[in-house]
PDB file of C-alpha atoms in Angstrom:
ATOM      1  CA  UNK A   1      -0.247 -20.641 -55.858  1.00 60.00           C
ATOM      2  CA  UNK A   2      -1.296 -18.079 -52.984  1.00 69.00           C
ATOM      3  CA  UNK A   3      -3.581 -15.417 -53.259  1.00 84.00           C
ATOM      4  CA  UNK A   4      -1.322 -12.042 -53.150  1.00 86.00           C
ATOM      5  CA  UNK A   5      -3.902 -10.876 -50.911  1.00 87.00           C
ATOM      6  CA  UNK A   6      -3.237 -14.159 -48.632  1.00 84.00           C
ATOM      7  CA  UNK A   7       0.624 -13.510 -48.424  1.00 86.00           C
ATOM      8  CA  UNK A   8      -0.039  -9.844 -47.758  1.00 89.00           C
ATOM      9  CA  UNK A   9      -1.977 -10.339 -44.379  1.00 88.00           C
ATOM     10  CA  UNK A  10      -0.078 -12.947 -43.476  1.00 84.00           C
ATOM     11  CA  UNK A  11       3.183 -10.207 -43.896  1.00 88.00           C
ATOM     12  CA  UNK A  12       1.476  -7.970 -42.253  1.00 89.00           C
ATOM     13  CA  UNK A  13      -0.054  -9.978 -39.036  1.00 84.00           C
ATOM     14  CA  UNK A  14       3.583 -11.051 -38.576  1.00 83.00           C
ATOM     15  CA  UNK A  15       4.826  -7.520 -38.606  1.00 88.00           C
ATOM     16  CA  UNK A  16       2.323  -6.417 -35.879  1.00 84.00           C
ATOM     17  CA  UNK A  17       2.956  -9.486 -34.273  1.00 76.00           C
ATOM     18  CA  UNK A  18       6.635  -8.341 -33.604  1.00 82.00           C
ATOM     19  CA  UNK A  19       5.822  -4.395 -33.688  1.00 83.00           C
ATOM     20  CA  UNK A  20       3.926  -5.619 -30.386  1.00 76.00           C
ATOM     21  CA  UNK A  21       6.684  -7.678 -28.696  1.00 74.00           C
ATOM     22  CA  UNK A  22       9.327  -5.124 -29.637  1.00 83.00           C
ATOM     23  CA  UNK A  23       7.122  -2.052 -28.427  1.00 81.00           C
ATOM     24  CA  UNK A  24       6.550  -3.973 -25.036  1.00 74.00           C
ATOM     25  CA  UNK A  25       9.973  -4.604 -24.253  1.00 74.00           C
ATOM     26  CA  UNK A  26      11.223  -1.127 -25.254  1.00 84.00           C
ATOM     27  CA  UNK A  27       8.608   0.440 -22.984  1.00 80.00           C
ATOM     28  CA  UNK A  28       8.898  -2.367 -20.225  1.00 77.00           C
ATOM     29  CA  UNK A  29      12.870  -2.671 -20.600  1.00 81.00           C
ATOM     30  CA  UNK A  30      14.273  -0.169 -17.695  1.00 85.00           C
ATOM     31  CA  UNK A  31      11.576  -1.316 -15.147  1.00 82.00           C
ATOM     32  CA  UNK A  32      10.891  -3.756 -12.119  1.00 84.00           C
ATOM     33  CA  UNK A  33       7.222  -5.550 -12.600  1.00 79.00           C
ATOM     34  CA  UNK A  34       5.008  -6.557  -9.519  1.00 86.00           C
ATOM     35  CA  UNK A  35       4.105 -10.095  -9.602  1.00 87.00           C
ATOM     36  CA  UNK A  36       0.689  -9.491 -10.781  1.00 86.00           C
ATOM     37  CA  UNK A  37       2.278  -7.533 -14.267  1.00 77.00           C
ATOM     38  CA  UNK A  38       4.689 -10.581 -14.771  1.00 79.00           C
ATOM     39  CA  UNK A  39       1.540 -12.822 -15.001  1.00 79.00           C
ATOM     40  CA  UNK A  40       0.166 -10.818 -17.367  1.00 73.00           C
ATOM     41  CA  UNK A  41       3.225 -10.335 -19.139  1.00 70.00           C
ATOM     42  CA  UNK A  42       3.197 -14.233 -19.462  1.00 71.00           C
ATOM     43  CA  UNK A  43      -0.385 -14.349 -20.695  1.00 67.00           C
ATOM     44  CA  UNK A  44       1.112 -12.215 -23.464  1.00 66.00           C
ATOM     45  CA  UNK A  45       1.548 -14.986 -26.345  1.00 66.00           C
ATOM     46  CA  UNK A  46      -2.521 -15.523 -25.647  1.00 62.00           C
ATOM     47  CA  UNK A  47      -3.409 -12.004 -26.419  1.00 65.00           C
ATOM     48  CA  UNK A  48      -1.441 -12.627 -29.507  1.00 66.00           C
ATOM     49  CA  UNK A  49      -3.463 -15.890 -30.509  1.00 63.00           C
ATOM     50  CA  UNK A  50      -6.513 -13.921 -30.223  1.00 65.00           C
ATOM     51  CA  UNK A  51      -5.172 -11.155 -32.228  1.00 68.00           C
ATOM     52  CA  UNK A  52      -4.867 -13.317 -35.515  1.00 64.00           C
ATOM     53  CA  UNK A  53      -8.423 -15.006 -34.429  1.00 66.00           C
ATOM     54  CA  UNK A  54     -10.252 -12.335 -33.942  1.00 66.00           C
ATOM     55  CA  UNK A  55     -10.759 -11.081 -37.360  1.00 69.00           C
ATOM     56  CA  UNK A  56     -12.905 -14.316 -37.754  1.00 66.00           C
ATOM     57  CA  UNK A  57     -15.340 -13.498 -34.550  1.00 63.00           C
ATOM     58  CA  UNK A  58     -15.982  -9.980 -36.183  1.00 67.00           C
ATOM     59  CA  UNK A  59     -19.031 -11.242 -37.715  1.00 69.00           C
ATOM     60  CA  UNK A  60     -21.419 -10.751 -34.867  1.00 76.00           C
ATOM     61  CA  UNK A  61     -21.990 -14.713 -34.199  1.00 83.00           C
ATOM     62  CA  UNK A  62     -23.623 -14.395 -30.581  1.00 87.00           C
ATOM     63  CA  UNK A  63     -21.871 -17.776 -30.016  1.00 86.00           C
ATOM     64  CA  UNK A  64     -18.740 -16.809 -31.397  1.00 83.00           C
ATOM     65  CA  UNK A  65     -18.812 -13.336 -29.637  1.00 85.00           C
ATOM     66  CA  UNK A  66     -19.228 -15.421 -26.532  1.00 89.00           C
ATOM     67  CA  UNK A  67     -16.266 -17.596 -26.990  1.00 86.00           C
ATOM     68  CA  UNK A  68     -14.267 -15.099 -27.567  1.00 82.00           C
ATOM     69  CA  UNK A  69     -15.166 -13.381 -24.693  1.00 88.00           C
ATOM     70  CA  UNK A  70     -14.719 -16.482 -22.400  1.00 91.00           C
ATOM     71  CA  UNK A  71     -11.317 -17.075 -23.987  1.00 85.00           C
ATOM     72  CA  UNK A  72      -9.866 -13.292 -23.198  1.00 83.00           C
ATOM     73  CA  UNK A  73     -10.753 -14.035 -19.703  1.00 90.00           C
ATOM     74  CA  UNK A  74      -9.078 -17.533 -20.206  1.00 89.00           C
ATOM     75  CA  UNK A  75      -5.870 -15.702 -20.969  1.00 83.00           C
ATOM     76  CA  UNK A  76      -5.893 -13.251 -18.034  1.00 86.00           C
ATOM     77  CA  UNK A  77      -5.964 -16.536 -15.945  1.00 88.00           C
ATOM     78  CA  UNK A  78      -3.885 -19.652 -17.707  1.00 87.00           C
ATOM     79  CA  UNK A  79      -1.215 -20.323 -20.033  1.00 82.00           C
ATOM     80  CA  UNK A  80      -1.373 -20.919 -23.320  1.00 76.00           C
ATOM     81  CA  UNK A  81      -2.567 -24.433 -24.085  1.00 83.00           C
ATOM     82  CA  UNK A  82      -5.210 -24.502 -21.310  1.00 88.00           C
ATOM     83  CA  UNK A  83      -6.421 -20.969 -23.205  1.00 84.00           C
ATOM     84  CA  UNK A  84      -6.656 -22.724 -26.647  1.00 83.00           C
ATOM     85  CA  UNK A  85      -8.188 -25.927 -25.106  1.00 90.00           C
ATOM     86  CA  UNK A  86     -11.034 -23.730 -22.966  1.00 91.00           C
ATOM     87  CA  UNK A  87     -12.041 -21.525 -26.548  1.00 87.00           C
ATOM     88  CA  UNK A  88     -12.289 -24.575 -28.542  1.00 88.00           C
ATOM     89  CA  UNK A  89     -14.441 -26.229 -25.859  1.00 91.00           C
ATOM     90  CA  UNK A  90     -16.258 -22.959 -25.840  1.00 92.00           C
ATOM     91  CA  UNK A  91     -16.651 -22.327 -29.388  1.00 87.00           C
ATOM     92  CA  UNK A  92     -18.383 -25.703 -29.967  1.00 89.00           C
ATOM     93  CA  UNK A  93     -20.688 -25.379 -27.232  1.00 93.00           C
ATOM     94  CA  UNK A  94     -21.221 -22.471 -27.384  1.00 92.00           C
ATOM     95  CA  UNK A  95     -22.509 -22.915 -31.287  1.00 89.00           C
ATOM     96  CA  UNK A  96     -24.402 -26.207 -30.143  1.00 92.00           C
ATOM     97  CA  UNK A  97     -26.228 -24.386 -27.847  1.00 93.00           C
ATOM     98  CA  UNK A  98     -27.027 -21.092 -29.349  1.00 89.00           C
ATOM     99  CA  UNK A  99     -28.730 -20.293 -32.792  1.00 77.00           C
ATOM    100  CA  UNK A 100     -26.318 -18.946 -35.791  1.00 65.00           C
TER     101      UNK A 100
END
């Protein structure tokens, strides 16, 4: 059986999860974006991915710090699978490389 703590975050990482679409589109919902918002609009679902990963990378890891960083840049620039694909690929050589 699951920890209540478990279920609890999980509730509450999906509530944020949608507070944050809903909250976007009732701010963005009466106006016209320039093409450069609407890509960053679409990068959206990244920001989202790192949102529920970060927690993890709060332990002050250089090489996880670094990954991170390397994947919010990833996000501002691709869509989502070439975002998870280029912090995975980071993550591991990044920790290969670095000391823990």
């Amino acid at each position: 059986m699951m920890d209540a703590t478990i279920v609890l975050t999980l509730v509450l990482m999906a509530i944020t999860t949608y507070l944050t679409r809903i909250l976007g589109f009732l701010a963005l919902r009466n106006r016209v974006l320039s093409s450069e918002w609407q890509s960053v609009m679409q990068a959206a679902p990244g920001y989202a991915l790192i949102a529920v990963l970060a927690p993890k990378f709060a332990t002050g890891n250089p090489a996880d710090l670094l990954a991170l960083g390397i994947t919010l840049y990833a996000t501002t620039r691709y869509s989502i699978l070439p975002v998870v694909l280029i912090g995975v690929c980071a993550a591991a050589l990044l920790r290969t490389l670095l000391p823990t």
